[in-house]
Short mmCIF file of C-alpha atoms and ligand atoms in Angstrom, two decimals:
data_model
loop_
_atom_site.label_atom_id
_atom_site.label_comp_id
_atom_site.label_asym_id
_atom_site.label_seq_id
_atom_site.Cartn_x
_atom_site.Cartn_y
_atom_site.Cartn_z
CA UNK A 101 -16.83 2.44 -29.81
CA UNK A 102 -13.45 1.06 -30.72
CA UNK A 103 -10.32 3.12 -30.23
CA UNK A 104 -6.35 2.53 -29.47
CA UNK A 105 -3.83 3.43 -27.39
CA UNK A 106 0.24 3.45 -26.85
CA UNK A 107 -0.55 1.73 -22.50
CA UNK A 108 -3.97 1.08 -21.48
CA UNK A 109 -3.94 0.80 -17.32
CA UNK A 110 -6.45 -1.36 -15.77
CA UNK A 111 -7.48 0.19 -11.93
CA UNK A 112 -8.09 3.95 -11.05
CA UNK A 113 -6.40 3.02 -7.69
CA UNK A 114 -3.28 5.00 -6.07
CA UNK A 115 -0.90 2.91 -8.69
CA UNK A 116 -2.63 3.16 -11.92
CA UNK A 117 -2.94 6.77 -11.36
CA UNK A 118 0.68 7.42 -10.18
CA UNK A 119 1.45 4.90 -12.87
CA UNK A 120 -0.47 6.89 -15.65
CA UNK A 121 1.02 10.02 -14.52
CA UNK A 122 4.47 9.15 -14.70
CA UNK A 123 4.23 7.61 -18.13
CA UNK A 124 2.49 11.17 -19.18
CA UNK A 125 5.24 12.92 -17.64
CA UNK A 126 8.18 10.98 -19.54
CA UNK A 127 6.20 11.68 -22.80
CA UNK A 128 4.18 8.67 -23.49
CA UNK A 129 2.13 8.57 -26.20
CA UNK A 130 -2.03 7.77 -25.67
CA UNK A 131 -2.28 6.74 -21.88
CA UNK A 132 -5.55 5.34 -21.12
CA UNK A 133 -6.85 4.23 -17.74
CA UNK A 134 -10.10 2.11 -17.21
CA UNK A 135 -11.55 2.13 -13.69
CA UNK A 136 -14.36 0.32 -12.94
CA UNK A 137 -16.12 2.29 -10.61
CA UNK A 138 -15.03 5.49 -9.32
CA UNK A 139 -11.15 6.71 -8.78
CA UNK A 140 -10.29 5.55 -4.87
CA UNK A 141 -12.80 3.05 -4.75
CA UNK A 142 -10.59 0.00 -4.61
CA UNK A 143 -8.19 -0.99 -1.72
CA UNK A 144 -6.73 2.79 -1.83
CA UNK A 145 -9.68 4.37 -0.79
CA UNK A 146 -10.25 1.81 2.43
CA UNK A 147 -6.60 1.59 3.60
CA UNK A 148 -5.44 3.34 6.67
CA UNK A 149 -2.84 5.34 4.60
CA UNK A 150 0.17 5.16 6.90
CA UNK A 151 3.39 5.68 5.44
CA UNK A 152 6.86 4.18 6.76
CA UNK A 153 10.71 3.62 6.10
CA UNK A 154 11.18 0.96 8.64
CA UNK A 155 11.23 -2.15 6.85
CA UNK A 156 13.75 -4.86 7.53
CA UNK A 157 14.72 -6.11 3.95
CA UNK A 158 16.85 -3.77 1.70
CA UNK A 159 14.18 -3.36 -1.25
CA UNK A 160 11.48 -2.41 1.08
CA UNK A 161 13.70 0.48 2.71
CA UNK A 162 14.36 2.34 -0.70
CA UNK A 163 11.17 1.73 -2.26
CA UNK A 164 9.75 3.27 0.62
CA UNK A 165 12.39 5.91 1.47
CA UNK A 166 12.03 6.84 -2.25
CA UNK A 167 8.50 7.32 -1.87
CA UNK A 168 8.28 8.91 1.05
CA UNK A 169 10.58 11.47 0.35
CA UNK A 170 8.83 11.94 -3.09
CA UNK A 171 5.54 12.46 -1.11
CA UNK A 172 7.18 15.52 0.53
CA UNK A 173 6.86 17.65 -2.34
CA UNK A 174 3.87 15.64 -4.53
CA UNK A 175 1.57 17.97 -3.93
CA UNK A 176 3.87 20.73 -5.75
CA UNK A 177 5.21 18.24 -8.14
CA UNK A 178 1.47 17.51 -9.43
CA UNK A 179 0.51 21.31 -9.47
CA UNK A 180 -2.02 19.82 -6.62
CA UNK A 181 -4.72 22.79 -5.98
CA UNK A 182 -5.58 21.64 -1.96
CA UNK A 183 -3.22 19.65 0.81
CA UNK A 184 -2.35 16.34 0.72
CA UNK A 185 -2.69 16.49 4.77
CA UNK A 186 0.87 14.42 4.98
CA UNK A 187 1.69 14.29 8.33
CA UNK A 188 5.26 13.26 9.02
CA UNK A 189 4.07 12.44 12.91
CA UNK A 190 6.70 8.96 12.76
CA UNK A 191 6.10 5.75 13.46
CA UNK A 192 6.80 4.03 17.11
CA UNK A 193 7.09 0.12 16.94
CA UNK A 194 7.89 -1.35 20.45
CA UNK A 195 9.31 -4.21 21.47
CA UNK A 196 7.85 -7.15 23.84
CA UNK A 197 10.50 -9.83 23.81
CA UNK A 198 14.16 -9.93 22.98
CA UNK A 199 13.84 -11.50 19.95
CA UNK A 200 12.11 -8.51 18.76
CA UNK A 201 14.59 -6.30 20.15
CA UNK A 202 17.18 -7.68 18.33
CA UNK A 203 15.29 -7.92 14.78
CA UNK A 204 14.59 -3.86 15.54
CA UNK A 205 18.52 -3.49 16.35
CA UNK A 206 19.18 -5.32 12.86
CA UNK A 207 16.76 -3.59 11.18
CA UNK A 208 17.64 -0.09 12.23
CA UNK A 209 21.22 -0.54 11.32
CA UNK A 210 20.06 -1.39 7.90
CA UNK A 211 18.17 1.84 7.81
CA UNK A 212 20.41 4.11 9.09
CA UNK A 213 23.47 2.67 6.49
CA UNK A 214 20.55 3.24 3.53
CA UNK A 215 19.89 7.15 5.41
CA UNK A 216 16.78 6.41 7.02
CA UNK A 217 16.57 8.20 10.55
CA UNK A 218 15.63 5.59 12.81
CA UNK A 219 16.49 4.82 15.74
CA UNK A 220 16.30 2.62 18.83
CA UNK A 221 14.52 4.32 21.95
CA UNK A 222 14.82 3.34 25.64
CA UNK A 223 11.87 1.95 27.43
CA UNK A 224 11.69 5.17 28.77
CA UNK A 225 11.98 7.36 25.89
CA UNK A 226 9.32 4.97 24.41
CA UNK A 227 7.04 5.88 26.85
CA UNK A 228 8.23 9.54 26.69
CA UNK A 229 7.03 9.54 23.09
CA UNK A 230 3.90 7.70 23.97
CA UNK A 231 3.18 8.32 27.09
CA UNK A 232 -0.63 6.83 26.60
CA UNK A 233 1.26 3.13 25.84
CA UNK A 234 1.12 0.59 28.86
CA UNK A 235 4.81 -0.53 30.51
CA UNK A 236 3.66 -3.85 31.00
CA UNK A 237 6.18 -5.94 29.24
CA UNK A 238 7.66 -3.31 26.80
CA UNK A 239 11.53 -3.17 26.06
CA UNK A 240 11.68 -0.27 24.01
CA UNK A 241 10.98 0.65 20.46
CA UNK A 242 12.25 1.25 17.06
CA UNK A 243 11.25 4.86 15.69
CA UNK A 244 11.51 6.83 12.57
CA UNK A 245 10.39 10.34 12.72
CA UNK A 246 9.52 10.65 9.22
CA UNK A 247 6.96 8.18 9.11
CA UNK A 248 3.44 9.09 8.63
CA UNK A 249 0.09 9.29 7.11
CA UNK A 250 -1.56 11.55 4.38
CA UNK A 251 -4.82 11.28 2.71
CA UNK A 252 -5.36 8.69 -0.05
CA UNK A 253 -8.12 10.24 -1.34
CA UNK A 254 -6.69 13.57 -2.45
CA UNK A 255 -3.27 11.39 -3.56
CA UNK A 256 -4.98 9.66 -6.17
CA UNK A 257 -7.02 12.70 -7.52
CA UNK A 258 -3.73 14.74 -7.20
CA UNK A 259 -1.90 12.21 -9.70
CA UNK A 260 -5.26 12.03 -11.68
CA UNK A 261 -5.43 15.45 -12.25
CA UNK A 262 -1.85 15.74 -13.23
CA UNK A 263 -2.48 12.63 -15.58
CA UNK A 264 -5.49 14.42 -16.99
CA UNK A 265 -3.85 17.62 -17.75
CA UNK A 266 -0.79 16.01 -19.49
CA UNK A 267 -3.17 14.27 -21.65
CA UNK A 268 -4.04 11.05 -19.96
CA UNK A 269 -7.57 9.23 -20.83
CA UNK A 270 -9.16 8.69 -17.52
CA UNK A 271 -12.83 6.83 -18.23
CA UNK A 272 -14.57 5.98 -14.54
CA UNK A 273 -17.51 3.41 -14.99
CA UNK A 274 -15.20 1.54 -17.21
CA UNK A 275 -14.78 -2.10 -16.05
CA UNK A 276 -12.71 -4.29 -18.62
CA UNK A 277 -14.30 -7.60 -19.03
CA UNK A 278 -11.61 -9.17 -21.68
CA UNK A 279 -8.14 -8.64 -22.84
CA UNK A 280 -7.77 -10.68 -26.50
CA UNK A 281 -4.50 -11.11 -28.27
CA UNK A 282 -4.38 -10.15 -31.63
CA UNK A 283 -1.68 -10.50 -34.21
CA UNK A 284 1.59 -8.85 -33.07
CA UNK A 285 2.03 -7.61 -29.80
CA UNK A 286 -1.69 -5.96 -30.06
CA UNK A 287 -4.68 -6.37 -27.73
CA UNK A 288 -7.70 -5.99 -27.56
CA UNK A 289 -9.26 -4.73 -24.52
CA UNK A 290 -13.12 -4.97 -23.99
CA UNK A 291 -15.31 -3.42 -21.62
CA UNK A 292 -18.50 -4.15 -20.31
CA UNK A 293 -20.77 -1.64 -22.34
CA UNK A 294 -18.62 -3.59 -25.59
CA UNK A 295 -16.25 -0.51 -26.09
CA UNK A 296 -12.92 -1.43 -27.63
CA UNK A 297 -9.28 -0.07 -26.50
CA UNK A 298 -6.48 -1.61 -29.10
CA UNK A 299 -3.27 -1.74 -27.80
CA UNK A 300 0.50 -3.37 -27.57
CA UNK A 301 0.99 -2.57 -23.41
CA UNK A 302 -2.05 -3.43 -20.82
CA UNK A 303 -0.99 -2.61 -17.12
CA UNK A 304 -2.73 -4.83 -14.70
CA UNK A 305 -2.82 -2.14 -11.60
CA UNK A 306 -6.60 -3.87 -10.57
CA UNK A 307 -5.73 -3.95 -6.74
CA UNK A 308 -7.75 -6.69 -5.09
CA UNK A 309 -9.17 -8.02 -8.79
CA UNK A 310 -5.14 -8.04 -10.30
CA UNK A 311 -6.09 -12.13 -10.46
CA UNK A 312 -9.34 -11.76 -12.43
CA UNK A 313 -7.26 -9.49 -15.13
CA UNK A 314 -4.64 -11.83 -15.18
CA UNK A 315 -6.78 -14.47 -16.68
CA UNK A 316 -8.74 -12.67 -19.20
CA UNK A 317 -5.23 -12.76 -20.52
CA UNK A 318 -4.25 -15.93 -19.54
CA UNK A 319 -1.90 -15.48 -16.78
CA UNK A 320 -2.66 -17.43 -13.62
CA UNK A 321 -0.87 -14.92 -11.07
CA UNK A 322 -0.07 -16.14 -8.07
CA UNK A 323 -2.24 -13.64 -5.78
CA UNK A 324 -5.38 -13.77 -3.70
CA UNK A 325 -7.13 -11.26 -1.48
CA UNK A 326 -8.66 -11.27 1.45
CA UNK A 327 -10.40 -8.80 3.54
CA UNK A 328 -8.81 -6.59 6.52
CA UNK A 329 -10.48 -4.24 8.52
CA UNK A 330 -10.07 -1.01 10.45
CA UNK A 331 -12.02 0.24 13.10
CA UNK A 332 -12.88 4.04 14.00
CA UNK A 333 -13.49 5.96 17.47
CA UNK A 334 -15.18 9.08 18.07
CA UNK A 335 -12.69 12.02 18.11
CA UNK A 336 -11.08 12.99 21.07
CA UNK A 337 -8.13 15.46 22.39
CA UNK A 338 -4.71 14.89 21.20
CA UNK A 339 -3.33 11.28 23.51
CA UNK A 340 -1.07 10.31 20.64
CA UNK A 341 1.26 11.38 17.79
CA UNK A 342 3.19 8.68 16.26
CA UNK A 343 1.57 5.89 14.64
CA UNK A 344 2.00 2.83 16.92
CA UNK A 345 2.36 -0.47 14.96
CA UNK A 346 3.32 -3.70 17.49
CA UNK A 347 3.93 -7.03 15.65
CA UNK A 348 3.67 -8.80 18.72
CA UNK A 349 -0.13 -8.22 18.81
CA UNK A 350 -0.31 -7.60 14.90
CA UNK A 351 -1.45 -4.30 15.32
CA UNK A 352 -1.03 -0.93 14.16
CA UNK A 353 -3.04 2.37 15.90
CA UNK A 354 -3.06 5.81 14.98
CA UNK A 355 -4.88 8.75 15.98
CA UNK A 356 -5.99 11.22 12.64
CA UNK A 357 -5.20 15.01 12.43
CA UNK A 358 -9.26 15.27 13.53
CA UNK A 359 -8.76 13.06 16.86
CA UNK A 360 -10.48 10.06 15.94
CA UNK A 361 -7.97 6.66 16.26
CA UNK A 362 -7.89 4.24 13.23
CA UNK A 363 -6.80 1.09 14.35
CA UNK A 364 -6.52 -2.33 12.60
CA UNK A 365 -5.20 -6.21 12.99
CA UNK A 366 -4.36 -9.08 11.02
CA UNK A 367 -5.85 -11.77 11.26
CA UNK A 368 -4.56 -15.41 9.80
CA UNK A 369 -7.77 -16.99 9.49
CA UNK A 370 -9.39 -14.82 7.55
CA UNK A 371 -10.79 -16.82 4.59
CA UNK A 372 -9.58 -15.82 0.66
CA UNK A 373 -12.60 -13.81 -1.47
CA UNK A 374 -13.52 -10.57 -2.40
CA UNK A 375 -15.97 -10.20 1.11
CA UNK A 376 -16.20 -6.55 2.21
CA UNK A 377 -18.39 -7.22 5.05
CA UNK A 378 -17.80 -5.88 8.56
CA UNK A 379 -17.45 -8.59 11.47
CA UNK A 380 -18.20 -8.41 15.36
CA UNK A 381 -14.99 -10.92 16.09
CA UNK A 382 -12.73 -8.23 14.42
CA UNK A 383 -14.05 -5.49 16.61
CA UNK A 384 -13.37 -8.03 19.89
CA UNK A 385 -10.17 -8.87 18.85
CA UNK A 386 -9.30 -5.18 18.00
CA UNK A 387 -10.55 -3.86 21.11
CA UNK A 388 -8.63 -6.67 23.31
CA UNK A 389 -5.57 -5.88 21.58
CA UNK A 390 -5.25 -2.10 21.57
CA UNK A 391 -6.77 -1.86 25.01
CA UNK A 392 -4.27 -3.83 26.08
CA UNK A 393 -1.44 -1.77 24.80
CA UNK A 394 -2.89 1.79 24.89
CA UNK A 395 -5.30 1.07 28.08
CA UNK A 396 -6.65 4.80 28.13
CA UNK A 397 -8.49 3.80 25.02
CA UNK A 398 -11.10 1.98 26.73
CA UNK A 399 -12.68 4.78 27.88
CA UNK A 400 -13.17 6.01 24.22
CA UNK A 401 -16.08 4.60 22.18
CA UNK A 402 -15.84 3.57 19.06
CA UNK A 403 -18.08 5.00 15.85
CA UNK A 404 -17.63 2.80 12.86
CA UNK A 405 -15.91 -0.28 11.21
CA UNK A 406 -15.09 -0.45 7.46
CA UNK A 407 -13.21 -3.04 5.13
CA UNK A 408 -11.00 -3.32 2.43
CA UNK A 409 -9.02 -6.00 0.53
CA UNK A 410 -5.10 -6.52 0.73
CA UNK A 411 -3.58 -8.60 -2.61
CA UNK A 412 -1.35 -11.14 -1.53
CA UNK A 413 1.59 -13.21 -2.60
CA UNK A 414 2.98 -16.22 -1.40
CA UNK A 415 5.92 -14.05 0.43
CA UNK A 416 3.88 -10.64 0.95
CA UNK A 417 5.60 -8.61 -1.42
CA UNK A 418 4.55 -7.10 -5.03
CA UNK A 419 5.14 -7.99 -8.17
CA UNK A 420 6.44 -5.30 -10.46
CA UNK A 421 7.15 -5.66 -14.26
CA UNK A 422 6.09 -7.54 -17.58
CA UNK A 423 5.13 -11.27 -17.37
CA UNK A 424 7.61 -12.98 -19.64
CA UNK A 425 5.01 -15.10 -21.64
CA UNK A 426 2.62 -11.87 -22.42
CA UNK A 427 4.70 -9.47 -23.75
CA UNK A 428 3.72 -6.01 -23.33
CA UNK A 429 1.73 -7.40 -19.79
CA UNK A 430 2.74 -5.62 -17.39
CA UNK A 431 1.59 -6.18 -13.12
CA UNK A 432 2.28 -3.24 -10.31
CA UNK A 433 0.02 -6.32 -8.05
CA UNK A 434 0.39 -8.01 -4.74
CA UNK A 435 0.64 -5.48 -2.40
CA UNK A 436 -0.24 -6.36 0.74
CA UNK A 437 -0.97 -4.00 3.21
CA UNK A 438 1.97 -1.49 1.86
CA UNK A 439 0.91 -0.46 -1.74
CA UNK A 440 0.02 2.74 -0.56
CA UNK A 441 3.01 4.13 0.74
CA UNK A 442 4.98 2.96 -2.46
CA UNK A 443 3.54 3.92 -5.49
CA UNK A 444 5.24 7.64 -5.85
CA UNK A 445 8.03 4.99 -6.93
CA UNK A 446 5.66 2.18 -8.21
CA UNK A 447 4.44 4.40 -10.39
CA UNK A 448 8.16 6.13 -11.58
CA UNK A 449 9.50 2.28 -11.80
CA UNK A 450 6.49 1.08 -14.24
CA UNK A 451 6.67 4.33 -16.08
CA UNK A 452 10.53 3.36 -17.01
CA UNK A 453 9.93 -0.19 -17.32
CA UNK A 454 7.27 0.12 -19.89
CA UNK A 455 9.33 2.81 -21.57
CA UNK A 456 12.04 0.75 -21.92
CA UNK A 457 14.41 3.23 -19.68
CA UNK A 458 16.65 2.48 -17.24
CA UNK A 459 15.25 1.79 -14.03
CA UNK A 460 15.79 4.28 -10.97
CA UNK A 461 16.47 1.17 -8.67
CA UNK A 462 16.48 -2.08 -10.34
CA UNK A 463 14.13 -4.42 -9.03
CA UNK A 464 14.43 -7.48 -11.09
CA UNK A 465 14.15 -9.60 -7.59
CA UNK A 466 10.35 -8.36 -7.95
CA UNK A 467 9.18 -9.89 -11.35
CA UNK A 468 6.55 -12.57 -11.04
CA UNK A 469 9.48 -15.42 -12.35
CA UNK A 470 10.86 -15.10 -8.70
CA UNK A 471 7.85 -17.96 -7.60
CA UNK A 472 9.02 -20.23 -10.24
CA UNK A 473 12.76 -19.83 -9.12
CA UNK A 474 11.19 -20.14 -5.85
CA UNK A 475 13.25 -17.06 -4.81
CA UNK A 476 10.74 -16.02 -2.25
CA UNK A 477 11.72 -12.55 -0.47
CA UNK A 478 11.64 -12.73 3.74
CA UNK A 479 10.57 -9.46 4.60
CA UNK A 480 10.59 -9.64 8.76
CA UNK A 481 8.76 -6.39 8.85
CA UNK A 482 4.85 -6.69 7.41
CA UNK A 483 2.07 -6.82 9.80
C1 FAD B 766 -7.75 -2.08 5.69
C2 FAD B 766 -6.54 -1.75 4.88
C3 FAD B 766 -5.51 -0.98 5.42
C4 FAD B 766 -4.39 -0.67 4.66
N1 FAD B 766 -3.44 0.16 5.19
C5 FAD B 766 -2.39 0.53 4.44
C6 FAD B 766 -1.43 1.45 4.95
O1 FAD B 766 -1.55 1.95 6.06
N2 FAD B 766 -0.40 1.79 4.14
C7 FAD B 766 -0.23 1.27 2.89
O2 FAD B 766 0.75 1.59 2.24
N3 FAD B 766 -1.12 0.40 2.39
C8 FAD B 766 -2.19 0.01 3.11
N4 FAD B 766 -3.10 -0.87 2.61
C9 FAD B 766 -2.85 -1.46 1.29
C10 FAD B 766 -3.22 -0.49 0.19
O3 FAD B 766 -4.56 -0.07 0.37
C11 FAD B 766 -3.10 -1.14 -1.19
O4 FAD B 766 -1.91 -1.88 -1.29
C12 FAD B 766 -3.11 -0.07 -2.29
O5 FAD B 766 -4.14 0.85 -2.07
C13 FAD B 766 -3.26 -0.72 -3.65
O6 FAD B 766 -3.52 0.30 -4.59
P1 FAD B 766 -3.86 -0.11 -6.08
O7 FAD B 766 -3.99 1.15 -6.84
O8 FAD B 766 -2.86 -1.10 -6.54
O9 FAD B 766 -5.24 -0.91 -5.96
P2 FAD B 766 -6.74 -0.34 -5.71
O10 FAD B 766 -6.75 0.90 -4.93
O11 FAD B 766 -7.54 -1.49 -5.20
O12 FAD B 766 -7.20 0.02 -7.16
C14 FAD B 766 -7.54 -0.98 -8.10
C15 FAD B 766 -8.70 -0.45 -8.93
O13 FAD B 766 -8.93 -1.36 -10.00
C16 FAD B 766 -10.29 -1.31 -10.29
N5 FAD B 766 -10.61 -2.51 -11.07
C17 FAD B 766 -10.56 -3.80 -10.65
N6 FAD B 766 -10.92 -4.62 -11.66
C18 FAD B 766 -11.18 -3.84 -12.73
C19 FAD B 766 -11.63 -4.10 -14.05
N7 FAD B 766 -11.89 -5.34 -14.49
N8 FAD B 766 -11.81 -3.06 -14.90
C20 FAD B 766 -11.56 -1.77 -14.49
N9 FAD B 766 -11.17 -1.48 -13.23
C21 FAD B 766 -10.98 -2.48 -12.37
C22 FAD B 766 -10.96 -1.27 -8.92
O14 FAD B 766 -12.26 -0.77 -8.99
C23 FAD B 766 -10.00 -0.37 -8.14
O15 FAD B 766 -10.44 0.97 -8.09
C24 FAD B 766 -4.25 -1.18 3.34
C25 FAD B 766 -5.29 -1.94 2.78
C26 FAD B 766 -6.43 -2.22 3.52
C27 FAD B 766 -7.53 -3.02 2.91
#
């Protein structure tokens, strides 16, 4: 079947969808969006869905203040039929060494001059908010009370939904095996069951595969995944509300609505691919490291292990906008472990982009030209 289309998006994922919708919403013509599987099934679907404003690089803090604050009223602003579960429950980073401490003090400043309610917290008030979290070397903490977590699952379908009913083409099943120039700005874009989609803008929102789309149209994006993993206990009685995220032990821990903790960790030597795969050394290294912090947690046993992909650049950050030598290419790639918790603006950013608008915030610093100006972004604040 061949057919065309004003923007065909590539990825049912939390960015394509909140991509599609936007575009639907400022009146864009046909809106396609090809997902090869089902909606969720990509990166969005395994992430732990935590949400924050305390980032330590300018860009960071309004992309995700902007987001977060749109995720207060999504669920209304997508006519969403169900709840979002978005728990505004903070996030609590503490401090082990003074170093830390002062990045958090430089850090919160930052926030607090862009409106972000952090703040710095005694040791005391640390463990006061915490009380579960071990005083054994702990200096205090950073903490933002509007930080939190909401489900991903019921995000994307809210935007898909939305997208559907202002006229978006959604097509699950759909994987797009080429993207062919044709005369003009045209492309082709071919799917596996040989189904054609014609059109001048192709939005690369493929998550974990963004590389892989980037060739069939001969872009060689700087990305690669690789596979992080979050581990699961049984549910138990309420021992913690804010999310806990330590960079000192590259960890982040939270305990769900339901009482079961999610907890991952990064971990450097985990090789580039597209391996899903579970692994005994993560669950070690997990357990070590959050025992070690929250001690009451070895008492609680732990039910499953799943796995995911992150997208990485060379500096952790996305890339947002049109490759220069494809015109009408545009990338919303490169995530990291934070593409959930920005894509109410991802998606409002691409949507003006595309549409030639003017851009809410401008984030020219994010284009894919930065790694051939070598203008790589230090963001002190990823885990
Ligand atoms: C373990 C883990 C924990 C995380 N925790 C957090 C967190 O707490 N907070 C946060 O903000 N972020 C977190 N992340 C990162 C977050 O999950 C991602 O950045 C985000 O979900 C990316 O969304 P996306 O829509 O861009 O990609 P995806 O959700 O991966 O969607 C891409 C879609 O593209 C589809 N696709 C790929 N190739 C093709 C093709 N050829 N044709 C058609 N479709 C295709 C895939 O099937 C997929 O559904 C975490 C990630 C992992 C793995």
């Amino acid at each position: 079947m061949k057919s065309t289309a004003d923007v065909v998006i590539i990825g049912g994922g939390v960015n394509g969808t909140a991509v599609a919708y936007n575009l639907a919403a400022r009146g864009c013509g046909k809106v396609v969006v090809l997902e090869k599987n089902t909606l969720a099934s990509g990166s969005t679907g395994r992430c732990g869905a935590g949400v924050r404003m305390q980032w330590g690089m300018e860009m960071n803090c309004r992309l995700a203040k902007g987001s977060i604050e749109r995720f207060e009223t999504l669920g209304e602003e997508l006519g969403f039929d169900g709840d979002l579960e978005f728990k505004q429950g903070g996030y609590l980073m503490p401090a082990y060494t003074e170093r830390q401490w002062r990045q958090f003090k430089q850090n919160v400043a930052l926030q607090n001059r862009l409106d972000i309610p952090s703040r710095l917290v005694t040791r005391e008030e640390t463990l006061a908010i915490v009380p579960h979290l071990s005083p054994e070397g702990l200096l205090g903490a950073a903490f933002c009370p509007k930080d939190g977590h909401l489900n991903p699952f019921k995000t994307v379908q809210a935007y898909a939904e939305a997208a559907a009913r202002l006229g978006v083409t959604i097509r699950k099943f759909a994987a797009v095996t080429a993207i062919i120039p044709m005369t003009g700005l045209n492309k082709r874009v071919v799917l596996s069951n040989g189904d054609e989609v014609e059109t001048p803008i192709v939005v690369n929102t493929a998550g974990p595969y963004s590389q892989v789309v980037g060739r069939m149209a001969g872009v060689e994006l700087p990305v690669h995944s690789e596979r992080h993993q979050i581990l699961v206990t049984e549910p138990v009685g309420s021992l913690q509300g804010p999310m806990v995220m330590s960079f000192a032990h590259g960890l982040y821990c939270q305990q769900t609505p339901h009482g079961s903790f999610i907890m991952g960790v990064g971990d450097p030597h985990e090789p580039r691919g597209f391996d899903i795969g579970h692994s005994w050394s993560f669950l070690e290294d997990v357990a070590a490291k959050v025992t070690e912090i929250m001690p009451i947690l070895r008492e609680v046993r732990v039910v499953r292990q799943w796995s995911g992909l992150y997208n990485m650049t060379p500096d952790a950050q996305p890339i947002l906008g049109e490759v220069s030598e494809v015109p009408g290419f545009f990338q919303a790639i490169g995530f990291s472990g934070h593409g959930f918790m920005l894509a109410p603006m991802t998606g409002i950013l691409l949507a003006e982009l595309i549409l030639g608008l003017k851009t809410s915030l401008d984030v020219s610093m994010l284009t894919l030209d930065r790694f051939v100006r070598g203008e790589l972004i230090r963001e002190p604040s990823v885990v």
